[in-house]
Amino acid sequence: MIDHPIIKQFEAHAELLDISGSAEAIDDAVVQLAIWMDTLELAEDDEALLCRIGGILYREGLRRRMES
């Protein structure tokens, strides 16, 4: 994985979710991202980037649902 401070924060948060027994899944992240984006006045480029990230998360969630 990339050695970047924000990636390290993601890793730390993932560990905290595991420790706390969180049942949140990728679908929860997609919903939280959509709700958060809906509250912002985003520049077109920022919205496009966040929609790309959301699309990747959505595709992965759909792939996991199809496999189960």
PDB file of C-alpha atoms in Angstrom:
ATOM      1  CA  MET A   1       0.000   0.000   0.000  1.00  0.00           C
ATOM      2  CA  ILE A   2       1.070   3.595  -0.513  1.00  0.00           C
ATOM      3  CA  ASP A   3       2.994   5.183   2.365  1.00  0.00           C
ATOM      4  CA  HIS A   4       0.959   8.394   2.762  1.00  0.00           C
ATOM      5  CA  PRO A   5      -0.203  10.081   5.986  1.00  0.00           C
ATOM      6  CA  ILE A   6      -3.881   9.980   5.012  1.00  0.00           C
ATOM      7  CA  ILE A   7      -3.630   6.307   4.024  1.00  0.00           C
ATOM      8  CA  LYS A   8      -2.155   5.731   7.490  1.00  0.00           C
ATOM      9  CA  GLN A   9      -5.210   7.507   8.971  1.00  0.00           C
ATOM     10  CA  PHE A  10      -7.504   5.234   6.938  1.00  0.00           C
ATOM     11  CA  GLU A  11      -5.610   2.222   8.284  1.00  0.00           C
ATOM     12  CA  ALA A  12      -5.904   3.483  11.873  1.00  0.00           C
ATOM     13  CA  HIS A  13      -9.640   4.090  11.484  1.00  0.00           C
ATOM     14  CA  ALA A  14     -10.081   0.615   9.989  1.00  0.00           C
ATOM     15  CA  GLU A  15      -8.323  -0.875  13.005  1.00  0.00           C
ATOM     16  CA  LEU A  16     -10.578   1.106  15.363  1.00  0.00           C
ATOM     17  CA  LEU A  17     -13.656  -0.153  13.491  1.00  0.00           C
ATOM     18  CA  ASP A  18     -12.394  -3.727  13.902  1.00  0.00           C
ATOM     19  CA  ILE A  19     -11.626  -3.219  17.604  1.00  0.00           C
ATOM     20  CA  SER A  20     -15.066  -1.710  18.246  1.00  0.00           C
ATOM     21  CA  GLY A  21     -16.769  -4.566  16.396  1.00  0.00           C
ATOM     22  CA  SER A  22     -18.342  -2.213  13.854  1.00  0.00           C
ATOM     23  CA  ALA A  23     -20.619  -3.960  11.385  1.00  0.00           C
ATOM     24  CA  GLU A  24     -20.456  -1.056   8.932  1.00  0.00           C
ATOM     25  CA  ALA A  25     -19.771  -2.253   5.423  1.00  0.00           C
ATOM     26  CA  ILE A  26     -18.916  -0.725   2.080  1.00  0.00           C
ATOM     27  CA  ASP A  27     -22.594   0.044   1.404  1.00  0.00           C
ATOM     28  CA  ASP A  28     -22.692   2.144   4.584  1.00  0.00           C
ATOM     29  CA  ALA A  29     -19.678   4.104   3.342  1.00  0.00           C
ATOM     30  CA  VAL A  30     -21.368   4.754  -0.016  1.00  0.00           C
ATOM     31  CA  VAL A  31     -24.477   6.087   1.728  1.00  0.00           C
ATOM     32  CA  GLN A  32     -22.431   8.257   4.109  1.00  0.00           C
ATOM     33  CA  LEU A  33     -20.443   9.674   1.188  1.00  0.00           C
ATOM     34  CA  ALA A  34     -23.613  10.485  -0.766  1.00  0.00           C
ATOM     35  CA  ILE A  35     -25.258  12.186   2.229  1.00  0.00           C
ATOM     36  CA  TRP A  36     -22.120  14.209   2.945  1.00  0.00           C
ATOM     37  CA  MET A  37     -21.713  15.251  -0.704  1.00  0.00           C
ATOM     38  CA  ASP A  38     -25.337  16.356  -0.790  1.00  0.00           C
ATOM     39  CA  THR A  39     -24.654  18.885   1.984  1.00  0.00           C
ATOM     40  CA  LEU A  40     -21.748  20.573   0.172  1.00  0.00           C
ATOM     41  CA  GLU A  41     -21.365  23.132  -2.586  1.00  0.00           C
ATOM     42  CA  LEU A  42     -18.691  21.277  -4.525  1.00  0.00           C
ATOM     43  CA  ALA A  43     -16.649  22.500  -7.456  1.00  0.00           C
ATOM     44  CA  GLU A  44     -17.310  20.424 -10.561  1.00  0.00           C
ATOM     45  CA  ASP A  45     -13.865  18.783 -10.425  1.00  0.00           C
ATOM     46  CA  ASP A  46     -14.272  17.898  -6.747  1.00  0.00           C
ATOM     47  CA  GLU A  47     -17.716  16.418  -7.356  1.00  0.00           C
ATOM     48  CA  ALA A  48     -16.401  14.399 -10.297  1.00  0.00           C
ATOM     49  CA  LEU A  49     -13.557  13.004  -8.186  1.00  0.00           C
ATOM     50  CA  LEU A  50     -15.830  12.118  -5.272  1.00  0.00           C
ATOM     51  CA  CYS A  51     -18.332  10.517  -7.671  1.00  0.00           C
ATOM     52  CA  ARG A  52     -15.483   8.418  -9.111  1.00  0.00           C
ATOM     53  CA  ILE A  53     -14.545   7.285  -5.594  1.00  0.00           C
ATOM     54  CA  GLY A  54     -18.217   6.566  -4.842  1.00  0.00           C
ATOM     55  CA  GLY A  55     -18.478   4.618  -8.083  1.00  0.00           C
ATOM     56  CA  ILE A  56     -15.504   2.457  -7.152  1.00  0.00           C
ATOM     57  CA  LEU A  57     -16.998   1.784  -3.710  1.00  0.00           C
ATOM     58  CA  TYR A  58     -20.437   1.075  -5.204  1.00  0.00           C
ATOM     59  CA  ARG A  59     -18.980  -1.326  -7.795  1.00  0.00           C
ATOM     60  CA  GLU A  60     -17.044  -3.193  -5.094  1.00  0.00           C
ATOM     61  CA  GLY A  61     -20.152  -3.420  -2.892  1.00  0.00           C
ATOM     62  CA  LEU A  62     -22.200  -4.716  -5.820  1.00  0.00           C
ATOM     63  CA  ARG A  63     -19.493  -7.273  -6.635  1.00  0.00           C
ATOM     64  CA  ARG A  64     -19.526  -8.505  -3.026  1.00  0.00           C
ATOM     65  CA  ARG A  65     -23.339  -8.783  -3.002  1.00  0.00           C
ATOM     66  CA  MET A  66     -23.303 -10.765  -6.258  1.00  0.00           C
ATOM     67  CA  GLU A  67     -20.690 -13.184  -4.847  1.00  0.00           C
ATOM     68  CA  SER A  68     -22.691 -13.986  -1.706  1.00  0.00           C
TER      69      SER A  68
END
